[in-house]
XYZ file of C-alpha atoms in Angstrom:
754
model
C 41.428 6.231 6.926
C 42.086 4.520 10.268
C 43.716 5.650 13.333
C 44.565 4.884 16.857
C 44.860 6.341 20.211
C 42.955 9.123 21.678
C 42.830 11.226 18.413
C 40.419 8.976 16.664
C 38.945 5.492 16.583
C 41.002 2.853 14.930
C 37.987 2.168 12.624
C 38.736 5.534 11.273
C 36.643 8.794 11.151
C 34.694 7.810 7.841
C 33.149 5.159 9.953
C 31.958 7.732 12.662
C 30.594 9.889 9.813
C 28.705 7.034 8.084
C 27.097 5.587 11.475
C 25.973 9.346 12.014
C 24.285 9.203 8.696
C 22.698 5.809 9.432
C 21.263 7.059 12.703
C 20.110 10.235 11.043
C 18.002 7.984 8.497
C 16.397 6.102 11.416
C 15.546 9.157 13.585
C 15.150 11.824 10.977
C 12.095 9.688 9.598
C 10.317 9.835 13.092
C 10.924 13.741 13.104
C 9.657 14.113 9.564
C 6.475 12.157 10.217
C 5.695 15.023 12.704
C 3.915 12.743 14.877
C 3.921 15.180 17.882
C 5.885 18.180 19.189
C 9.523 17.893 20.653
C 10.757 15.419 18.018
C 13.343 17.947 16.696
C 15.386 16.644 19.546
C 15.946 13.193 18.394
C 18.684 13.485 15.880
C 21.060 15.485 18.429
C 20.156 12.929 21.126
C 21.014 9.982 18.798
C 24.301 11.480 17.763
C 24.996 12.352 21.340
C 24.351 8.693 22.394
C 26.753 7.656 19.366
C 29.487 9.793 21.122
C 28.991 8.302 24.616
C 29.093 4.941 22.847
C 32.535 5.682 21.016
C 34.091 7.403 24.116
C 32.954 4.434 26.285
C 34.323 1.710 23.889
C 37.808 3.490 23.939
C 37.863 4.301 27.638
C 38.996 0.862 28.871
C 36.219 0.662 31.665
C 34.601 -2.457 32.617
C 31.360 -3.188 30.649
C 28.942 -3.446 33.497
C 30.227 -0.120 34.928
C 30.190 1.550 31.546
C 26.680 0.698 30.603
C 25.424 1.859 34.049
C 27.285 5.339 33.714
C 25.696 5.605 30.058
C 22.298 5.077 31.269
C 22.582 7.523 34.195
C 24.194 10.138 31.519
C 21.065 9.442 29.161
C 18.505 9.829 31.918
C 19.986 13.051 33.052
C 20.410 14.224 29.445
C 16.518 13.590 28.312
C 15.308 14.950 32.014
C 17.316 18.245 31.416
C 16.325 18.465 27.783
C 12.326 17.951 28.152
C 12.493 19.801 31.598
C 13.519 22.930 29.608
C 10.404 22.422 27.452
C 7.873 22.416 30.319
C 5.722 25.333 30.951
C 6.639 26.045 34.481
C 9.334 28.604 35.381
C 11.016 27.093 38.381
C 13.123 23.875 37.840
C 11.243 22.002 40.836
C 8.128 22.639 39.068
C 9.260 21.575 35.645
C 10.259 18.322 37.182
C 6.993 17.853 38.855
C 5.261 18.728 35.433
C 7.370 16.088 33.737
C 6.817 13.514 36.540
C 3.051 14.061 36.379
C 3.165 13.520 32.604
C 4.964 10.082 33.195
C 2.901 8.968 36.158
C -0.512 9.692 34.578
C 0.636 7.935 31.391
C 1.620 4.783 33.323
C -1.764 4.575 35.180
C -3.568 4.901 32.037
C -1.471 2.080 30.467
C -1.734 -0.464 33.384
C -5.571 0.319 33.820
C -6.253 -0.549 29.967
C -7.195 2.846 29.112
C -6.263 5.391 26.093
C -3.650 8.038 26.504
C -3.416 11.072 24.443
C -0.242 12.536 26.243
C 2.158 13.375 23.349
C 4.980 14.250 26.077
C 5.520 10.695 26.940
C 5.576 9.664 23.397
C 8.347 12.293 22.690
C 10.150 11.179 25.951
C 10.045 7.533 24.767
C 11.197 8.404 21.058
C 14.054 10.501 22.810
C 15.100 7.590 24.793
C 15.103 5.082 22.021
C 16.959 7.635 19.954
C 19.757 7.903 22.349
C 19.866 4.394 23.295
C 20.150 3.637 19.434
C 22.998 5.975 18.936
C 24.892 4.198 22.240
C 24.111 0.623 21.074
C 25.164 0.949 17.689
C 28.469 2.943 18.508
C 29.212 0.256 21.360
C 28.662 -2.638 18.878
C 30.771 -1.220 16.334
C 33.673 0.468 18.362
C 33.333 -1.833 21.414
C 32.594 -5.185 19.954
C 33.441 -5.063 16.227
C 29.993 -6.003 15.311
C 29.161 -3.383 12.442
C 26.841 -5.952 10.699
C 24.579 -6.014 13.658
C 24.662 -2.517 14.311
C 23.149 -1.654 10.704
C 20.399 -4.532 10.995
C 19.259 -3.100 14.503
C 19.077 0.369 12.948
C 17.444 -1.016 9.821
C 14.825 -3.060 11.808
C 13.868 0.325 13.899
C 13.434 2.103 10.666
C 11.455 -0.683 9.116
C 9.282 -0.862 12.014
C 8.685 2.864 12.033
C 7.986 2.910 8.242
C 5.511 0.282 8.556
C 3.439 2.592 10.640
C 3.894 6.066 8.930
C 3.612 7.362 5.517
C 5.159 5.920 1.999
C 6.585 9.414 1.480
C 9.145 8.789 4.037
C 10.546 5.530 2.311
C 13.556 7.339 0.918
C 14.928 6.994 4.377
C 15.233 3.347 3.861
C 17.201 3.642 0.585
C 19.702 5.983 2.373
C 20.144 3.738 5.242
C 20.984 0.926 2.971
C 23.449 3.106 0.937
C 25.167 4.440 4.159
C 24.810 1.233 6.081
C 26.502 -1.004 3.487
C 29.064 1.626 2.895
C 29.723 1.400 6.672
C 30.424 -2.301 6.550
C 32.828 -1.808 3.669
C 34.773 1.145 5.806
C 34.920 -1.224 8.799
C 36.103 -4.183 6.851
C 38.623 -2.152 4.756
C 39.817 -0.602 8.375
C 40.273 -4.266 9.623
C 42.392 -5.094 6.755
C 44.546 -2.055 6.767
C 45.360 -3.035 10.410
C 46.422 -6.349 9.567
C 48.597 -4.771 6.484
C 50.055 -2.457 8.983
C 50.990 -5.285 11.537
C 52.390 -7.402 8.498
C 54.674 -4.404 7.523
C 52.878 -3.752 4.201
C 52.367 -0.180 2.927
C 49.333 0.756 1.379
C 49.144 3.911 -0.897
C 46.047 6.337 0.102
C 44.603 6.238 -3.429
C 43.763 2.510 -2.923
C 41.655 3.047 -0.007
C 39.946 6.174 -1.717
C 39.501 3.721 -4.802
C 37.766 1.109 -2.641
C 35.605 3.196 -0.904
C 34.492 5.139 -4.150
C 34.169 1.815 -6.215
C 32.042 0.341 -3.293
C 29.763 3.328 -3.176
C 29.040 3.276 -6.803
C 28.436 -0.586 -6.572
C 25.775 -0.099 -3.697
C 24.100 2.750 -5.854
C 23.929 0.309 -8.745
C 22.609 -2.506 -6.418
C 19.885 -0.333 -4.996
C 18.881 0.951 -8.307
C 18.444 -2.656 -9.787
C 16.772 -3.722 -6.629
C 14.072 -0.990 -6.929
C 13.428 -1.914 -10.433
C 12.949 -5.605 -9.525
C 9.464 -7.539 -8.829
C 7.647 -6.787 -5.846
C 5.466 -9.673 -5.522
C 3.289 -10.937 -2.766
C 4.306 -13.850 -0.423
C 3.228 -17.160 -2.352
C 0.335 -19.090 -1.102
C 2.935 -21.594 0.305
C 3.940 -19.096 3.189
C 0.658 -17.210 3.475
C -0.326 -18.932 6.788
C 2.990 -17.748 8.189
C 2.635 -14.435 6.641
C -0.686 -13.843 7.966
C 0.225 -14.830 11.485
C 3.008 -12.403 11.516
C 0.732 -9.406 10.175
C -1.936 -10.512 12.796
C 0.698 -10.325 15.573
C 1.934 -7.044 14.317
C -1.773 -5.485 13.985
C -2.116 -6.327 17.496
C 1.131 -4.551 18.586
C -0.031 -1.619 16.451
C -3.448 -1.708 18.386
C -1.466 -1.313 21.776
C 0.481 1.423 20.399
C -2.654 3.277 19.087
C -4.181 2.800 22.762
C -1.183 4.199 24.681
C -0.387 6.990 22.120
C -3.512 8.203 20.974
C -2.526 11.866 20.715
C -0.100 11.116 18.132
C -1.349 12.300 14.885
C 1.289 13.305 12.308
C 0.619 15.334 9.056
C -2.684 14.929 7.204
C -2.952 11.514 5.884
C -5.219 9.634 3.388
C -6.548 6.558 4.838
C -6.251 3.830 2.157
C -7.077 0.297 1.613
C -8.574 -2.066 4.242
C -7.203 -0.721 7.361
C -9.013 -1.511 10.620
C -7.522 -1.739 13.904
C -8.196 -3.136 17.403
C -8.537 0.515 18.758
C -10.609 3.701 17.935
C -9.697 7.131 19.110
C -9.641 10.779 18.122
C -7.969 11.749 14.761
C -7.182 14.998 13.411
C -7.396 16.374 9.809
C -7.714 13.241 8.037
C -9.350 12.126 4.675
C -10.322 9.090 2.901
C -9.129 7.850 -0.227
C -11.095 6.827 -3.284
C -9.721 3.827 -4.646
C -12.152 0.752 -5.079
C -11.424 -2.071 -2.157
C -14.218 -4.547 -2.458
C -16.878 -5.737 -4.831
C -19.855 -7.324 -3.377
C -22.503 -9.514 -4.969
C -25.427 -9.361 -2.666
C -29.271 -9.474 -3.380
C -29.895 -6.251 -1.110
C -27.990 -3.278 0.042
C -26.447 -3.485 3.302
C -23.684 -2.189 5.722
C -20.629 -4.456 5.340
C -19.265 -4.802 9.029
C -15.812 -6.307 10.007
C -14.893 -5.428 13.505
C -16.656 -4.278 16.878
C -15.384 -2.266 19.947
C -16.670 -3.266 23.516
C -14.714 -0.964 25.910
C -14.948 2.862 26.334
C -11.807 4.308 28.021
C -12.705 7.869 28.205
C -10.308 8.685 25.454
C -11.490 5.941 22.871
C -13.012 2.666 22.064
C -10.940 -0.663 22.270
C -11.908 -4.180 21.082
C -11.311 -5.537 24.598
C -9.706 -8.927 25.424
C -10.395 -11.495 22.703
C -9.612 -15.240 22.305
C -9.285 -17.161 18.863
C -10.454 -20.050 17.178
C -9.941 -21.745 13.815
C -12.776 -22.883 11.697
C -12.371 -24.823 8.349
C -14.058 -23.983 5.075
C -17.896 -24.081 5.129
C -18.159 -24.880 8.855
C -20.886 -23.108 10.899
C -19.854 -20.257 12.918
C -21.163 -19.701 16.249
C -24.505 -17.416 15.904
C -23.976 -14.133 18.049
C -25.914 -14.553 21.310
C -29.496 -13.128 21.211
C -30.033 -13.470 17.397
C -32.740 -16.018 17.233
C -35.359 -14.036 15.693
C -36.106 -12.228 12.651
C -32.826 -13.144 10.752
C -32.480 -14.097 7.064
C -29.513 -16.095 5.214
C -27.931 -13.439 3.089
C -25.216 -14.802 0.789
C -22.598 -12.456 -0.473
C -19.692 -12.996 -2.863
C -16.923 -10.664 -2.041
C -13.853 -9.925 -4.598
C -10.910 -7.963 -2.930
C -9.875 -4.985 -5.138
C -7.466 -3.635 -2.552
C -3.798 -5.195 -2.585
C -4.488 -7.499 0.026
C -6.837 -8.392 3.211
C -7.787 -11.150 5.462
C -10.832 -9.358 7.117
C -14.398 -10.982 6.620
C -16.662 -8.499 5.625
C -20.538 -9.257 5.696
C -23.964 -8.070 6.378
C -24.469 -8.448 10.016
C -23.095 -11.548 11.539
C -21.272 -14.241 9.253
C -22.260 -17.864 9.875
C -20.369 -19.791 7.217
C -17.542 -18.681 4.964
C -16.115 -20.819 2.032
C -12.578 -20.458 3.498
C -11.127 -21.247 6.511
C -11.249 -18.645 9.014
C -9.972 -17.346 12.501
C -12.859 -16.325 14.872
C -11.714 -13.879 17.683
C -14.312 -13.716 20.345
C -15.019 -12.292 23.896
C -15.612 -14.450 26.863
C -17.708 -16.994 24.836
C -17.632 -18.184 21.247
C -21.044 -16.801 20.901
C -19.797 -13.239 21.160
C -17.550 -12.674 18.088
C -15.378 -9.701 18.001
C -13.962 -9.988 14.426
C -13.807 -12.817 12.042
C -10.613 -13.130 9.709
C -9.607 -15.412 6.855
C -6.883 -17.975 8.042
C -4.805 -16.871 4.703
C -4.309 -13.418 3.107
C -6.313 -12.747 -0.103
C -4.642 -10.548 -2.822
C -6.144 -8.442 -5.351
C -8.858 -10.405 -7.409
C -9.376 -13.112 -5.102
C -12.658 -14.037 -3.957
C -14.734 -15.433 -1.081
C -18.100 -16.318 -0.282
C -19.949 -15.720 3.239
C -23.439 -16.258 4.472
C -24.548 -14.156 7.185
C -27.444 -13.793 9.532
C -29.033 -10.479 8.477
C -31.478 -8.956 10.567
C -35.081 -8.436 9.213
C -36.791 -7.193 12.538
C -39.292 -4.601 11.976
C -39.670 -1.505 14.191
C -42.821 -3.036 15.829
C -40.806 -5.977 16.830
C -37.923 -4.043 18.256
C -40.330 -1.866 19.957
C -41.679 -4.985 21.751
C -38.429 -6.720 22.528
C -38.298 -5.462 26.212
C -35.253 -5.392 28.668
C -34.865 -8.888 29.460
C -31.102 -9.114 28.651
C -29.348 -12.356 28.636
C -26.241 -12.961 30.561
C -23.091 -11.836 28.684
C -24.460 -8.256 27.793
C -23.093 -6.735 30.954
C -19.884 -5.765 28.997
C -21.597 -3.647 26.704
C -22.929 -1.490 29.435
C -19.357 -0.366 30.748
C -18.410 3.118 31.254
C -15.513 4.525 33.119
C -16.177 6.775 36.094
C -14.444 9.516 34.435
C -17.347 10.271 32.346
C -18.559 13.808 33.221
C -22.154 13.993 34.888
C -23.457 16.252 32.189
C -23.358 13.407 29.719
C -25.439 11.387 31.899
C -27.692 14.211 32.142
C -27.828 14.832 28.215
C -28.697 10.912 27.955
C -31.670 11.392 30.277
C -32.879 14.535 28.665
C -32.858 13.148 25.082
C -34.472 9.740 26.041
C -37.027 11.134 28.621
C -39.877 10.806 25.997
C -38.840 7.492 24.707
C -41.096 4.739 25.948
C -39.014 1.783 24.880
C -35.146 1.039 24.445
C -35.822 1.298 20.467
C -37.481 4.706 20.851
C -34.606 5.960 23.066
C -32.076 4.807 20.570
C -33.807 6.526 17.777
C -33.926 9.740 19.842
C -30.313 9.777 20.367
C -29.634 8.907 16.829
C -31.900 11.765 15.568
C -29.913 14.249 17.893
C -26.437 13.132 16.921
C -27.610 13.305 13.162
C -28.450 17.002 13.725
C -24.808 17.746 14.471
C -22.809 18.948 11.591
C -20.465 16.201 10.009
C -16.655 17.275 9.936
C -13.482 15.564 9.752
C -11.033 18.476 10.585
C -11.519 18.818 14.291
C -9.009 19.673 16.872
C -8.456 16.668 19.144
C -9.478 16.710 22.682
C -6.963 17.686 25.426
C -5.228 14.436 26.797
C -7.331 14.956 30.165
C -10.707 15.366 28.368
C -13.410 12.765 27.733
C -13.639 12.461 24.191
C -17.596 12.098 24.263
C -18.154 14.975 26.574
C -15.492 16.954 24.250
C -17.768 15.961 21.271
C -21.066 16.992 22.509
C -20.432 20.088 24.614
C -16.991 21.719 23.154
C -16.908 21.331 19.401
C -20.505 20.005 18.846
C -19.550 18.375 15.814
C -17.842 15.119 14.641
C -17.298 12.341 12.067
C -18.249 8.657 12.130
C -15.819 7.517 14.767
C -16.692 10.139 17.326
C -20.468 10.346 16.759
C -20.805 6.410 17.105
C -18.939 6.586 20.265
C -20.982 9.237 21.665
C -24.320 7.448 20.644
C -22.622 4.129 22.584
C -21.911 6.088 25.572
C -25.364 7.946 25.679
C -27.161 4.643 25.336
C -25.053 2.857 28.016
C -25.706 5.902 30.329
C -29.455 4.878 29.983
C -28.844 0.983 30.688
C -29.241 0.256 26.839
C -26.288 -2.140 25.760
C -24.459 -0.999 22.530
C -21.032 -1.316 20.928
C -19.370 0.559 18.006
C -18.663 -1.418 14.696
C -16.573 -0.545 11.629
C -16.536 -1.528 8.181
C -18.102 -0.148 5.057
C -21.234 1.818 4.104
C -23.172 0.176 1.234
C -21.487 1.513 -1.620
C -22.433 2.216 -5.400
C -24.425 -0.428 -7.114
C -22.790 -1.043 -10.573
C -25.275 -2.510 -13.157
C -22.146 -3.829 -15.349
C -21.005 -5.836 -12.374
C -24.273 -6.505 -10.751
C -22.485 -5.772 -7.515
C -21.895 -3.118 -5.001
C -18.573 -1.336 -5.646
C -17.051 -0.199 -2.178
C -14.400 2.534 -2.332
C -11.990 3.713 0.390
C -14.258 6.684 1.062
C -17.026 4.339 2.165
C -15.024 3.285 5.272
C -17.145 3.841 8.278
C -18.129 3.503 11.901
C -21.701 3.108 13.325
C -23.445 1.663 16.245
C -25.017 -1.814 17.124
C -27.600 -1.938 19.739
C -28.731 -5.183 21.257
C -32.429 -6.143 21.532
C -33.588 -9.401 23.333
C -34.385 -12.026 20.980
C -33.320 -9.928 17.911
C -29.431 -9.532 18.656
C -27.565 -6.463 17.424
C -29.483 -4.011 15.194
C -27.771 -1.277 13.224
C -28.103 2.495 13.979
C -26.456 5.341 12.020
C -25.611 8.521 14.114
C -23.647 10.130 11.000
C -25.969 12.524 8.928
C -23.966 11.769 5.722
C -25.020 8.396 5.361
C -28.776 6.980 4.852
C -30.599 5.249 7.763
C -30.493 1.641 7.575
C -33.746 0.158 6.207
C -36.020 -1.405 8.789
C -39.569 -2.924 7.943
C -42.308 -1.052 9.726
C -44.397 -4.111 10.132
C -43.621 -7.560 11.467
C -42.086 -10.176 9.109
C -44.408 -13.105 8.392
C -41.959 -15.796 9.371
C -38.438 -15.912 10.402
C -36.128 -17.551 7.850
C -33.889 -20.063 9.764
C -30.145 -20.358 9.182
C -29.912 -23.821 7.365
C -26.887 -25.689 6.346
C -26.924 -24.640 2.728
C -23.978 -25.738 0.702
C -21.886 -23.487 -1.235
C -22.223 -23.457 -5.065
C -19.514 -24.734 -6.684
C -19.835 -22.208 -9.571
C -18.200 -19.441 -7.750
C -14.712 -20.654 -7.007
C -11.750 -18.085 -6.138
C -11.105 -16.067 -9.281
C -8.153 -14.046 -10.136
C -7.980 -10.640 -11.554
C -6.067 -10.283 -14.786
C -4.214 -6.983 -14.933
C -4.733 -6.771 -18.815
C -8.475 -7.249 -18.394
C -8.881 -4.529 -15.756
C -11.132 -2.274 -17.680
C -13.692 0.314 -16.875
C -12.255 1.176 -13.369
C -13.502 -1.756 -11.519
C -12.159 -4.587 -13.654
C -13.603 -7.560 -15.451
C -12.867 -10.987 -14.200
C -11.621 -14.179 -16.053
C -13.436 -17.558 -15.772
C -12.502 -19.836 -13.139
C -8.812 -21.172 -13.660
C -7.846 -24.780 -14.182
C -6.605 -26.707 -10.983
C -2.865 -25.857 -10.439
C -0.579 -28.731 -11.054
C 2.687 -27.042 -9.789
C 2.172 -27.735 -5.977
C 4.982 -30.177 -5.865
C 7.230 -27.802 -7.350
C 6.268 -25.275 -5.112
C 6.695 -27.337 -1.989
C 10.140 -28.708 -3.426
C 11.217 -25.063 -3.917
C 10.113 -24.277 -0.455
C 11.951 -27.051 1.058
C 15.228 -26.051 -0.819
C 14.831 -22.481 0.333
C 14.338 -23.396 3.889
C 17.471 -25.717 3.904
C 19.359 -23.018 2.321
C 18.066 -20.382 5.055
C 18.963 -23.020 7.784
C 22.218 -23.674 6.342
C 22.926 -20.030 6.130
C 21.937 -19.413 9.669
C 24.052 -22.491 10.798
C 26.998 -21.091 9.050
C 26.553 -17.692 10.474
C 26.036 -18.946 13.930
C 29.251 -21.125 13.619
C 31.263 -18.264 12.521
C 30.208 -16.155 15.267
C 30.916 -18.874 17.993
C 34.186 -19.673 16.113
C 35.362 -15.881 16.623
C 33.884 -15.350 20.042
C 36.310 -14.023 22.336
C 39.185 -13.622 19.803
C 38.260 -10.334 18.143
C 40.779 -7.693 18.669
C 43.495 -10.044 19.849
C 46.701 -10.471 17.787
C 46.406 -12.397 14.491
C 48.561 -15.237 15.618
C 46.486 -15.518 18.725
C 43.227 -15.546 16.518
C 44.549 -18.096 13.997
C 45.649 -20.621 16.858
C 42.562 -20.079 18.837
C 40.131 -20.672 16.020
C 42.174 -23.640 14.775
C 41.916 -25.161 18.272
C 38.404 -24.330 18.625
C 37.496 -25.700 15.263
C 39.441 -28.961 15.828
C 37.741 -29.405 18.960
C 34.254 -29.358 17.206
C 35.543 -32.003 14.794
C 36.399 -34.468 17.774
C 40.072 -33.559 17.656
C 40.409 -31.269 20.649
C 43.260 -33.124 22.220
C 44.185 -32.415 25.947
C 44.614 -29.055 27.509
C 47.872 -29.913 28.863
C 49.457 -30.346 25.392
C 51.682 -27.427 24.192
C 51.124 -26.349 20.623
C 53.875 -28.535 19.155
C 52.745 -31.680 21.342
C 49.234 -30.984 19.978
C 50.332 -30.652 16.515
C 52.016 -34.059 16.473
C 49.166 -35.525 18.291
C 46.802 -34.316 15.604
C 48.918 -35.744 12.869
C 48.740 -39.005 14.419
C 44.811 -38.744 14.486
C 44.160 -37.164 11.337
C 47.173 -37.797 9.155
C 48.519 -35.076 6.971
C 47.371 -32.096 9.091
C 50.429 -31.879 11.160
C 52.412 -30.246 8.214
C 49.688 -28.136 7.333
C 48.986 -26.537 10.688
C 52.503 -26.344 11.746
C 52.964 -22.664 10.756
C 50.141 -21.738 12.918
C 51.637 -23.441 15.973
C 55.114 -21.916 15.149
C 53.720 -18.205 14.873
C 51.821 -18.468 17.880
C 54.870 -20.033 19.909
C 56.850 -17.245 18.637
C 54.371 -14.466 19.377
C 53.089 -15.608 22.766
C 56.292 -17.174 24.359
C 59.329 -15.355 22.767
C 58.197 -11.725 23.242
C 58.633 -10.811 19.712
C 56.171 -10.107 17.024
C 56.084 -12.533 14.228
C 57.371 -11.034 11.045
C 55.314 -10.601 7.852
C 56.592 -13.977 6.367
C 55.637 -15.907 9.327
C 52.195 -14.253 9.530
C 51.649 -14.873 5.706
C 52.531 -18.525 6.290
C 50.135 -18.853 9.242
C 47.348 -17.300 7.361
C 47.963 -19.520 4.539
C 47.827 -22.435 6.815
C 44.684 -21.463 8.422
C 42.969 -21.014 4.972
C 43.945 -24.647 4.099
C 43.105 -26.149 7.390
C 39.695 -24.781 7.994
C 38.021 -26.395 5.197
C 38.922 -29.929 5.835
C 38.199 -29.604 9.620
C 34.711 -27.962 8.800
C 34.065 -30.948 6.780
C 34.713 -33.257 9.571
C 32.660 -30.987 11.821
C 29.624 -31.656 9.523
C 30.543 -35.606 9.307
C 31.482 -35.790 12.931
C 28.484 -38.182 13.501
C 29.224 -40.239 10.633
C 32.967 -40.668 11.334
C 32.028 -41.419 15.065
C 29.601 -44.226 13.925
C 32.235 -45.553 11.459
C 34.944 -45.722 14.297
C 32.582 -47.327 16.581
C 31.833 -50.109 13.898
C 35.344 -50.505 13.385
C 35.939 -51.358 16.933
C 33.097 -53.641 17.154
C 34.286 -55.397 14.121
C 37.725 -55.897 15.436
C 36.307 -57.186 18.725
C 34.056 -59.532 16.777
C 37.087 -60.813 14.926
C 39.266 -61.344 18.157
C 36.314 -63.505 19.692
C 36.005 -65.499 16.368
C 39.755 -66.041 16.376
C 39.477 -67.107 20.045
C 36.728 -69.480 19.486
C-alpha cells in the first residue's frame, strides 16, 4: 500500500486515488450545477493542482520557494487555459480580451455595482479548484494533515451546496465516504511505516482486509446517519443560529451582486427566500407549496424587503445598519407616513420550514416578538425587519402595521415638497441610456401630478407581456434598457425595476419591494393562504405626507385597491396592547389536514428550560473539552511529525513534562533529566527510562533502536502520558498546594523561633 522514493508517495497510491475522488466530489458539484460556461475545466485543474502539490511535497524544496513556484505555475496554467477560449485569434488579442474581463469586473466590484460577466466567475472557480488541489495535497503529503485536508474540502462543498440545488447533495455523501476512507488509508500507511521500522512483516491481505472492512463500516455509518432525525436547532441556540444565517445571507447577497450572470439550470424557487440583491434571472419558475397563513381584516400585499440602489445590472438594498427592538416595542414609523394611515393587525403563521423575515402590509410598527430592524442612514428609513429568532413551521407572530388608506385625490394633491432623506431614491447610474430618459418623458408628458405620472408608467408596463423565460441581458447592457427596447417583455423583478428607473428619470422617488401578493382567502381558515407562487416584486412611490404607496407594473397581478375619495379621518397609530389569546402556536403533523393544516390550542408553558440549559452547558463543556484536547494534541506533535519514532517519543515526553511544570533544565542530558524527574515526581524515573535509553541509542550511537527497544519505549510513552496529562490539568492546584506548603513551613519556623 505504501512506497517510498521517487516511484510513489510513502502514503501509498491508494491515498492519491482517494484524494482525487475527494476533489472530484467538490469540483464536479460546481460543474454539474451548470452555473456558467467553461466549468468543464475545473476537475482537470483540481487534479493538476493535486499533482503539483504531491511533487512539491516530495521535492525537498523550501516551503516558501515551493509555494511561490506553485502560484506562478497556477497563474500560467489558468491564463493559458482560458486564453485559448477567448474569441480573438492572436494570442496578444486573447490576453487583452481576458484582461478586459478582469479589469471591468474589478471596477464594477469596487464601485458597488452588479456584474454579469461569467468569464470572471469561471476564472475564480478555476483558481479555487486548482488551489484546493494543491493545498489538500500539500497538507497530506507535506505536513501529514489528512484530517485538515478533508475538512477544508468538505467545507467548500457545503458552501457550494448551500447555494445550489438539492439534487447535487449526493456529492456530500460521496465525499464523506472517500474522505473517511482516505483518513483510514493514511493512518494505515503510518502504521505500516512503524511496523517496517520495527522489523515486523505484515501480510498483504491484512491491509486489504482493513481497507475493505473500513469501507463497509463507513457505508453503514452513512446509511444509518441518513436515516436519523433531522431536527432544527433548538430554541436555546436559535439566536446564534439566526445570526449565522443572517451573516451568510449577507455574504450570498454580495455574491449575487458580483456574479449576477451566473444562472445555472432551470430552478424552482421555494420557501421564503429573499436576498439583498435583485438582478436578471433566466428560465425560472415558482413552487406551489404554502409558505404563510395570514389572518388579516383585509386583502393586502405582504411586503418584507426594499431595494434602494440601481446599478445598471440590478437593484441592491444598499448600506444598512441594525438595531434590536424587544417584543411589543414601537418601531420607527417610516419618514413621511404621517397622514391617511390605519392600524392593521395581522396574525401570521409560518407554513414553510423556517423564516425570520417579518411580512406585513406596508410598514410594520409593532411585533409581538423581538426584532432586528435594518435601516438606511436613519432609523425612520427601514430596509427590512427580521425576527431576532428563527421561527419554524407552525409557529406564529403578530404584527401591527401602518397601512396606507390614502385616496387618489389625496395623492394627486400631495405635491413635490419632498423631505430630506428621499434623495437616495432618485439615484441613477450615469450608464442609463438616453432613450430610457426620453421614454420616461414621453410616457409622463400628459401627467399633471407625480401620481398621474406614476399611473401612466404603471399602465404602460402592464401592457407588456408577462414572461419568465427571457434571455438575460449581455453583461455590458443596462437591464432596464434591455427590457424596454430589446425583449419588450418581463417578469415582476424586471418590470418593477423598469418602473423605478422611469420614475426616477422624471424626478419621482421610487424603490422596488419584495414579498408576496395577497394570496387566496380560505373560508375554513378565515385567513389568506400564501404559496410560493405568490412571491413577487412591485414598486413603492413616495408622496409627501403619505409616505410610500404601492404600485403594480405586472399585468398578472391586480392593481392595489385605493379609495377614490378622501378618507374622513386618519387613524392614528396608538399603543394598542396585543391580545393574550394568540400566543405562539405549533403545528401538529398528525393534524395537518386539508392542505393547509389545522392548529392545536395554545400549549402549556414549558417547564423543561432548566434541563435544556443544563444540557446545553454540558454539550458546551464537552465541545470546549474536545477542542482543547485537539489543540493540545496538535501542539504536542508540532515539529515532530516525520521524525524517527525515538525522537518523537522523547520530544513529546519532554514537551508534556514541561507543560506539567517538570521541564527541568535544557543543559541536562536525557539520563540526568530522568533522575531529576524521579526526584520531583517520584516513581516516574523508572517509567520513562526506556524512552531515554531509546533516544540516546538512536541519537548518539548512530544505530537504529531494535524492535524490542522501540516496543519498550512505545509502552513507556503510553504509561507516562496519562499521569503527565493529569498533572497538566491540575498544574494550578499543585502549584497552589506547593505554595501553601512553603508558607506553612515558614510559619512553623517563625513560631519555633518565637
